[in-house]
Short mmCIF file of C-alpha atoms in Angstrom, two decimals:
data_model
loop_
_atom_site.label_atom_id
_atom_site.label_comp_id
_atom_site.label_asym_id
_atom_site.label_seq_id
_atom_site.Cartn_x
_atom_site.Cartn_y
_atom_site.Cartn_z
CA UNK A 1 0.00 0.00 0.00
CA UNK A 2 2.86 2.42 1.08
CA UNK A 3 4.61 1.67 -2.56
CA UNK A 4 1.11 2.58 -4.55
CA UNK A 5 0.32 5.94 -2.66
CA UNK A 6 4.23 6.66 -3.07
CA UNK A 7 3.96 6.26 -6.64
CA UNK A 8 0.78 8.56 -7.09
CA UNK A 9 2.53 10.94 -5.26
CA UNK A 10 5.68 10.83 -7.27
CA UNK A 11 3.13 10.97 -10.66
CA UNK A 12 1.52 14.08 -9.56
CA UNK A 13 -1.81 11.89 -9.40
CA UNK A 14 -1.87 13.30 -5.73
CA UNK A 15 -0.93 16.78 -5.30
CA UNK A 16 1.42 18.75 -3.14
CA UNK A 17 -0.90 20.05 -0.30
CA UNK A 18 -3.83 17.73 -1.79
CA UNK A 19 -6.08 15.71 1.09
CA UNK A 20 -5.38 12.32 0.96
CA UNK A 21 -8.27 9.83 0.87
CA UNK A 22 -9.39 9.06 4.21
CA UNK A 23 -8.34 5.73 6.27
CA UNK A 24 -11.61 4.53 5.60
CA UNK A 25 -11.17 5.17 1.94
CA UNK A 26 -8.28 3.25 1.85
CA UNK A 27 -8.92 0.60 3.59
CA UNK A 28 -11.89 -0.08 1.58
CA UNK A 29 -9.88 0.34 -1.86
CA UNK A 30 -6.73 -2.04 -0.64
CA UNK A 31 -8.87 -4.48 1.42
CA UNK A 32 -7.35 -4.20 4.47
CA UNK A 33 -8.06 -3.48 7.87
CA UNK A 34 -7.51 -0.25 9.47
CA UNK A 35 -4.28 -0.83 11.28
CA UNK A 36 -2.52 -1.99 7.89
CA UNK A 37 -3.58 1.40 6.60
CA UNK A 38 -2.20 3.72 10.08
CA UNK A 39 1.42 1.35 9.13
CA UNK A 40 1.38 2.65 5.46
CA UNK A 41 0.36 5.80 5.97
CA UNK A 42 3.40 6.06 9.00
CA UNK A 43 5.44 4.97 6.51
CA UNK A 44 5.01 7.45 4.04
CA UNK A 45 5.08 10.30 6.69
CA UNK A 46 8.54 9.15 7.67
CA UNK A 47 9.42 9.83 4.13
CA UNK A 48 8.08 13.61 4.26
CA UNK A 49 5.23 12.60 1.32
CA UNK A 50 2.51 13.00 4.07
CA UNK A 51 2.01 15.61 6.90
CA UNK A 52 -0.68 15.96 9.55
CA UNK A 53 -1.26 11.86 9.97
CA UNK A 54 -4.16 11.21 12.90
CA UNK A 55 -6.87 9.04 13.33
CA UNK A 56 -9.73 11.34 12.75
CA UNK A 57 -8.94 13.30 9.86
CA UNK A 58 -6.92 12.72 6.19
CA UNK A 59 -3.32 13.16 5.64
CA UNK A 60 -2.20 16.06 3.50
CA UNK A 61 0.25 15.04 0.60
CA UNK A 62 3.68 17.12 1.42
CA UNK A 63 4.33 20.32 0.19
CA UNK A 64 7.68 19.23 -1.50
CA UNK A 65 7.76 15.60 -1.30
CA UNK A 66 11.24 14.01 -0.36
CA UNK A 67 12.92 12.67 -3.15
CA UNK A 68 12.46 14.40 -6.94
CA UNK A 69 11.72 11.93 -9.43
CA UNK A 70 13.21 11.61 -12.78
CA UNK A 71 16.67 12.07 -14.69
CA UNK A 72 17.84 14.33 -11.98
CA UNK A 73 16.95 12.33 -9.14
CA UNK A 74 19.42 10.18 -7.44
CA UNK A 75 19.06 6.60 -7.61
CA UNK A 76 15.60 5.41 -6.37
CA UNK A 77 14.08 1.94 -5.22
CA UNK A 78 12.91 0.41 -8.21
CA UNK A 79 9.15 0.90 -6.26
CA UNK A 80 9.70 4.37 -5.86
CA UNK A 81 11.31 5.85 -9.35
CA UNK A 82 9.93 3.42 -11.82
CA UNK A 83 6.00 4.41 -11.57
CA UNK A 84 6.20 8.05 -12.22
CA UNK A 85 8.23 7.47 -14.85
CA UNK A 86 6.40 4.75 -16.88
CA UNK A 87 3.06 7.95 -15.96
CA UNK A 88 5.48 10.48 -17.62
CA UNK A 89 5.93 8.37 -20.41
CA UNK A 90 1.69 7.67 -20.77
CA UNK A 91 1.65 11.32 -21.63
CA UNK A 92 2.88 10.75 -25.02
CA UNK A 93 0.63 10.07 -28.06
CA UNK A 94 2.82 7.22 -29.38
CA UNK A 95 3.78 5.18 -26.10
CA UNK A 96 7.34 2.62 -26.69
CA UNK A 97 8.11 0.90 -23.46
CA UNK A 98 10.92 -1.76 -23.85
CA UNK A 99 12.15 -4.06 -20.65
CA UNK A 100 14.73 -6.58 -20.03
CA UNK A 101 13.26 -8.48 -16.25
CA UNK A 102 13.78 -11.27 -14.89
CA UNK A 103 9.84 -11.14 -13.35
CA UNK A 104 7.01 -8.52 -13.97
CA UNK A 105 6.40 -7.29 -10.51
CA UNK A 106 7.64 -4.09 -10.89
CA UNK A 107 6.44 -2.98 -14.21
CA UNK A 108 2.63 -4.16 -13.22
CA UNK A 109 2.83 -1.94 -10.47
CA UNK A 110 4.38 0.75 -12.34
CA UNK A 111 1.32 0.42 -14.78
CA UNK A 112 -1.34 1.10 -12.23
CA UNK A 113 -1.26 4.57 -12.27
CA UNK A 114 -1.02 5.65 -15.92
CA UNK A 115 -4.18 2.86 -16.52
CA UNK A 116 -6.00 4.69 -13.91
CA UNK A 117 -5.55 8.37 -15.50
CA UNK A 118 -6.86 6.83 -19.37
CA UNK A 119 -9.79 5.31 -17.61
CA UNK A 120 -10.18 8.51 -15.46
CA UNK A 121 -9.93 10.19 -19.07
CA UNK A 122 -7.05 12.52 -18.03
CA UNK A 123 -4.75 10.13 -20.56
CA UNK A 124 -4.91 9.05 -23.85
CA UNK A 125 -2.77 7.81 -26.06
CA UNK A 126 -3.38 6.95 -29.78
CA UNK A 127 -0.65 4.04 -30.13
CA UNK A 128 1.10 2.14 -27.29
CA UNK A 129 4.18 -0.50 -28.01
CA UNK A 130 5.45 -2.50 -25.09
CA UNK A 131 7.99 -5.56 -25.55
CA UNK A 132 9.41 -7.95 -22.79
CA UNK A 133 12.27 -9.99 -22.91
CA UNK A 134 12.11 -12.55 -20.00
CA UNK A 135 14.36 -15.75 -19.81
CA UNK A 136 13.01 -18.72 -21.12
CA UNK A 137 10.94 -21.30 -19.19
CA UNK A 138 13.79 -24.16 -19.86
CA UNK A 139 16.66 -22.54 -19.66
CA UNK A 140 18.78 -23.57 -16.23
CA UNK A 141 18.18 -20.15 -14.02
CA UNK A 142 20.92 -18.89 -12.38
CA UNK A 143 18.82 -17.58 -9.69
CA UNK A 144 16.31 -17.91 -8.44
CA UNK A 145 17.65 -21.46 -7.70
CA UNK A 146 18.05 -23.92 -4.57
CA UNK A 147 21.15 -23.65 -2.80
CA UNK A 148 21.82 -26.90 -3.16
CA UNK A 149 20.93 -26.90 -6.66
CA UNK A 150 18.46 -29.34 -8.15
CA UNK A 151 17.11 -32.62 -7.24
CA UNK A 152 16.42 -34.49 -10.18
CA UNK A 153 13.57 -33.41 -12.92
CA UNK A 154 12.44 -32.14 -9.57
CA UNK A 155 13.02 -28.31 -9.41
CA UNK A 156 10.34 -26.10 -7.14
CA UNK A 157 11.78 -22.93 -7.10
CA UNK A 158 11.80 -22.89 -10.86
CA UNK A 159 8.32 -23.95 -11.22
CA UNK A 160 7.24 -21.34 -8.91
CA UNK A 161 8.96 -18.91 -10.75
CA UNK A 162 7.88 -19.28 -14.11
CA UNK A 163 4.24 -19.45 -12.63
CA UNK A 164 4.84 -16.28 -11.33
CA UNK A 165 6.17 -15.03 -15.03
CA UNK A 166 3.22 -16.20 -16.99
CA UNK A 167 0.77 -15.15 -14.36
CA UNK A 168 2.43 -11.77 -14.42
CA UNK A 169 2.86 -11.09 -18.42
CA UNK A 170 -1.02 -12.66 -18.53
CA UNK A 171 -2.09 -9.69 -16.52
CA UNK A 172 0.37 -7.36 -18.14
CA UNK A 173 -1.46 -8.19 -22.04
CA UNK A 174 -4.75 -8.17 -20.65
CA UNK A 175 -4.59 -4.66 -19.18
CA UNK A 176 -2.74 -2.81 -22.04
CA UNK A 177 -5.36 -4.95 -24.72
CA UNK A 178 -8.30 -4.43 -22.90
CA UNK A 179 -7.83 -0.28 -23.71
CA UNK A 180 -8.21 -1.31 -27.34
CA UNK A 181 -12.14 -2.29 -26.53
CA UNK A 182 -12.41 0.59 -23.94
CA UNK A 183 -10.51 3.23 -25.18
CA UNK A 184 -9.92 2.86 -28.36
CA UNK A 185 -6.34 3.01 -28.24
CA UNK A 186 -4.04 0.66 -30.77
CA UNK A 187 -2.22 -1.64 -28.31
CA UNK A 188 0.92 -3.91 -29.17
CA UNK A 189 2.31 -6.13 -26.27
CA UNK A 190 5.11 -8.62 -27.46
CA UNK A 191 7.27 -10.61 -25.33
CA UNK A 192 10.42 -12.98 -26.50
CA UNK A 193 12.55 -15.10 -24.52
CA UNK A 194 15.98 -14.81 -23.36
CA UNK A 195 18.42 -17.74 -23.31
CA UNK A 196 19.82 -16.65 -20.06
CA UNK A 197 18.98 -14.76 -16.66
CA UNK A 198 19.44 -11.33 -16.95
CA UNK A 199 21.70 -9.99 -14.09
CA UNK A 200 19.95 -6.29 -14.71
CA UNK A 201 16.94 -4.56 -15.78
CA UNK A 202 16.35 -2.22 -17.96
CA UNK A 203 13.12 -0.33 -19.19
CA UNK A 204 13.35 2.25 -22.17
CA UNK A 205 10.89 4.56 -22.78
CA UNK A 206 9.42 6.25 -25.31
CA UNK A 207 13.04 6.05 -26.72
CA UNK A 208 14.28 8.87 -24.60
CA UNK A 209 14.78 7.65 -21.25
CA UNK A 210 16.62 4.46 -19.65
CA UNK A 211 16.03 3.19 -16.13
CA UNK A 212 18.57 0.66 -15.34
CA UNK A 213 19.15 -1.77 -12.18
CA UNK A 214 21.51 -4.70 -10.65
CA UNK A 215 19.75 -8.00 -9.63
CA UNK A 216 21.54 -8.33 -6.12
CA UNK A 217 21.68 -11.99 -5.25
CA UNK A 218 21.44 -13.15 -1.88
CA UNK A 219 20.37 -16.39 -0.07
CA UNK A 220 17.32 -16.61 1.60
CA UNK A 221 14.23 -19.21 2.76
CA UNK A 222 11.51 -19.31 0.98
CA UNK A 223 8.40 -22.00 1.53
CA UNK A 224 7.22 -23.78 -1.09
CA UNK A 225 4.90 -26.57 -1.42
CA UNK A 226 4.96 -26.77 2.48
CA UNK A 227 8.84 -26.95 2.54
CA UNK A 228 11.20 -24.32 3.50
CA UNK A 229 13.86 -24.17 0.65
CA UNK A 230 16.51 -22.21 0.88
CA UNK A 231 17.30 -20.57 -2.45
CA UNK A 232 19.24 -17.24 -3.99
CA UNK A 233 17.09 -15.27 -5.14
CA UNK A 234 16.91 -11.20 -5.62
CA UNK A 235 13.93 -9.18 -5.14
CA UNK A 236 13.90 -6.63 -7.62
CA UNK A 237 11.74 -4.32 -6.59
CA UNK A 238 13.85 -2.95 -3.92
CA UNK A 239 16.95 -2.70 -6.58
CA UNK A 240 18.15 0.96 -7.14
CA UNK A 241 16.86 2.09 -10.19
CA UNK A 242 19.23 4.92 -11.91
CA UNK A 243 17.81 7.19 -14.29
CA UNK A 244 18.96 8.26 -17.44
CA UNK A 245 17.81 10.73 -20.63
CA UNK A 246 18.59 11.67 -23.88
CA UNK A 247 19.74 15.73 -23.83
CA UNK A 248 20.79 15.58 -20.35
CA UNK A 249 24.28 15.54 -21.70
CA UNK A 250 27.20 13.06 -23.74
CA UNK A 251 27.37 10.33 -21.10
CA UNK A 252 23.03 9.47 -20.75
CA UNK A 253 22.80 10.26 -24.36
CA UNK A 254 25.27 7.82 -25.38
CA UNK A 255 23.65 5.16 -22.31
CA UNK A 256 19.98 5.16 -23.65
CA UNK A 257 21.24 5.10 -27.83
CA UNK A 258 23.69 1.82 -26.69
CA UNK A 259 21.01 0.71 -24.66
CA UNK A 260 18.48 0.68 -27.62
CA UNK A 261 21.12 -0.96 -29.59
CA UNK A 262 21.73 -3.56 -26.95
CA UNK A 263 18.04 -4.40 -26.11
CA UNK A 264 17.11 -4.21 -30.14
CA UNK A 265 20.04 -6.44 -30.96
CA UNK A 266 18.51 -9.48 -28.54
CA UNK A 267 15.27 -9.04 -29.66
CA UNK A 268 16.26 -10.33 -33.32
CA UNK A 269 19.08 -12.74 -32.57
CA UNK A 270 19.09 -14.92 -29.70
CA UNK A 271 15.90 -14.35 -28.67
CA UNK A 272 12.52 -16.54 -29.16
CA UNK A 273 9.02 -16.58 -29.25
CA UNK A 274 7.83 -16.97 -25.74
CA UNK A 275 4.34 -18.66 -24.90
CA UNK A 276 3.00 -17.61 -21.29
CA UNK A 277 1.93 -21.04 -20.49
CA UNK A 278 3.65 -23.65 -17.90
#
């Protein structure tokens, strides 16, 4: 909940000096009980996004919210810089978002917002291009993975994961189509498969901006199918997300054209057609 009000914040959906929805509100909208919303809220007041937090009234979003958000920002939690962002980017007519993941967490949640303004009618864009490489389901993952590697045929952690990628890119196509029968906006969603695990990610968008992160490995537990398994794994949305734009001088120029180059050359080589289906 804290991540999804941070991110309207950072999009300008809610305003500098703007009430906030009341607990209530919230805790109708997320589903949650009213404790789970006090925690959130808390959070985002440590932050400086919120100010006068109580029980009987709404917050007020922050006059100058903590951390600015894009190119010139510093390096942001992928939750934090990639939703405003991926908003900006909505504002075009012709919408290009390219990514290189190893899931779809992050980029669902980034998509929230913008989907929100179109069907609020404060967005609309004529044309909108997304493609997603994601490694392949049968390629040998360097992570996430058990620690003490597989046993057999028999490989949980993998299985879980690639659940989690189909169910993710499933949601990801049906949102973006479904503004082709609402909206009447020409959609495009495309994903290939990569015959590795990407240790980054990278989203481009609109061909002007890259947003670039290190997977950080690390072991954890994890249980699955009533086991605890210990595996390395990385949880990308907490990866720091650096930011980077075409006219903002030589250096992110020449990052986002080598980046296109990069992310265009995979997509017609080594890639493959990927099927979201176990």
């Amino acid at each position: 909940m804290a991540d999804e009000l941070r991110a309207r914040i950072r999009s300008g959906a809610l305003r500098p000096g703007q009430r906030m929805p009341t607990q209530a509100q919230l805790a109708a909208e997320f589903g949650v009980e009213r404790p789970v919303v006090r925690r959130a809220l808390r959070i985002l007041r440590s932050e400086e996004l919120i100010t006068n937090v109580a029980r009987g009234a709404p917050a007020t979003v922050a006059a100058g919210p903590g951390i600015a958000a894009g190119p010139a920002a510093p390096p942001q939690p992928t939750t934090v810089a990639l939703a405003p962002r991926i908003a900006t980017a909505f504002a075009a007519e012709h919408v290009e978002i390219d990514a290189v993941c190893l899931t779809l967490i992050s980029l669902n949640l980034a998509l929230g917002e913008p989907l929100r303004q179109i069907h609020a009618g404060r967005l609309k864009p004529a044309k909108v291009d997304v493609r997603v490489l994601l490694p392949g389901r049968n390629i040998d993952l360097a992570f996430p993975a058990p620690v003490g590697g597989r046993d057999g045929a028999e490989d949980p952690v993998h299985e879980r994961w690639l659940a989690m990628r189909n169910a993710q890119g499933q949601v990801l196509r049906h949102n973006l189509l479904a503004l082709r029968a609402t909206h009447g906006i020409d959609v495009r969603v495309s994903f290939r498969a990569l015959p590795f695990t990407p240790p980054v990610k990278l989203y481009l968008l609109n061909g002007v901006e890259a947003l670039f992160a290190y997977y950080t490995v690390s072991r954890r537990e994890a249980r699955i199918d009533e086991e605890n398994l210990q595996m390395y794994d990385t949880q990308g949305v907490r990866s720091m997300l650096f930011d980077f734009a075409q006219g903002t001088g030589l250096r992110d120029t020449t990052f986002v054209e080598q980046s296109h180059l990069w992310f265009n050359a995979l997509w017609e080589t080594i890639s493959s057609e990927l099927e979201l289906t176990s």
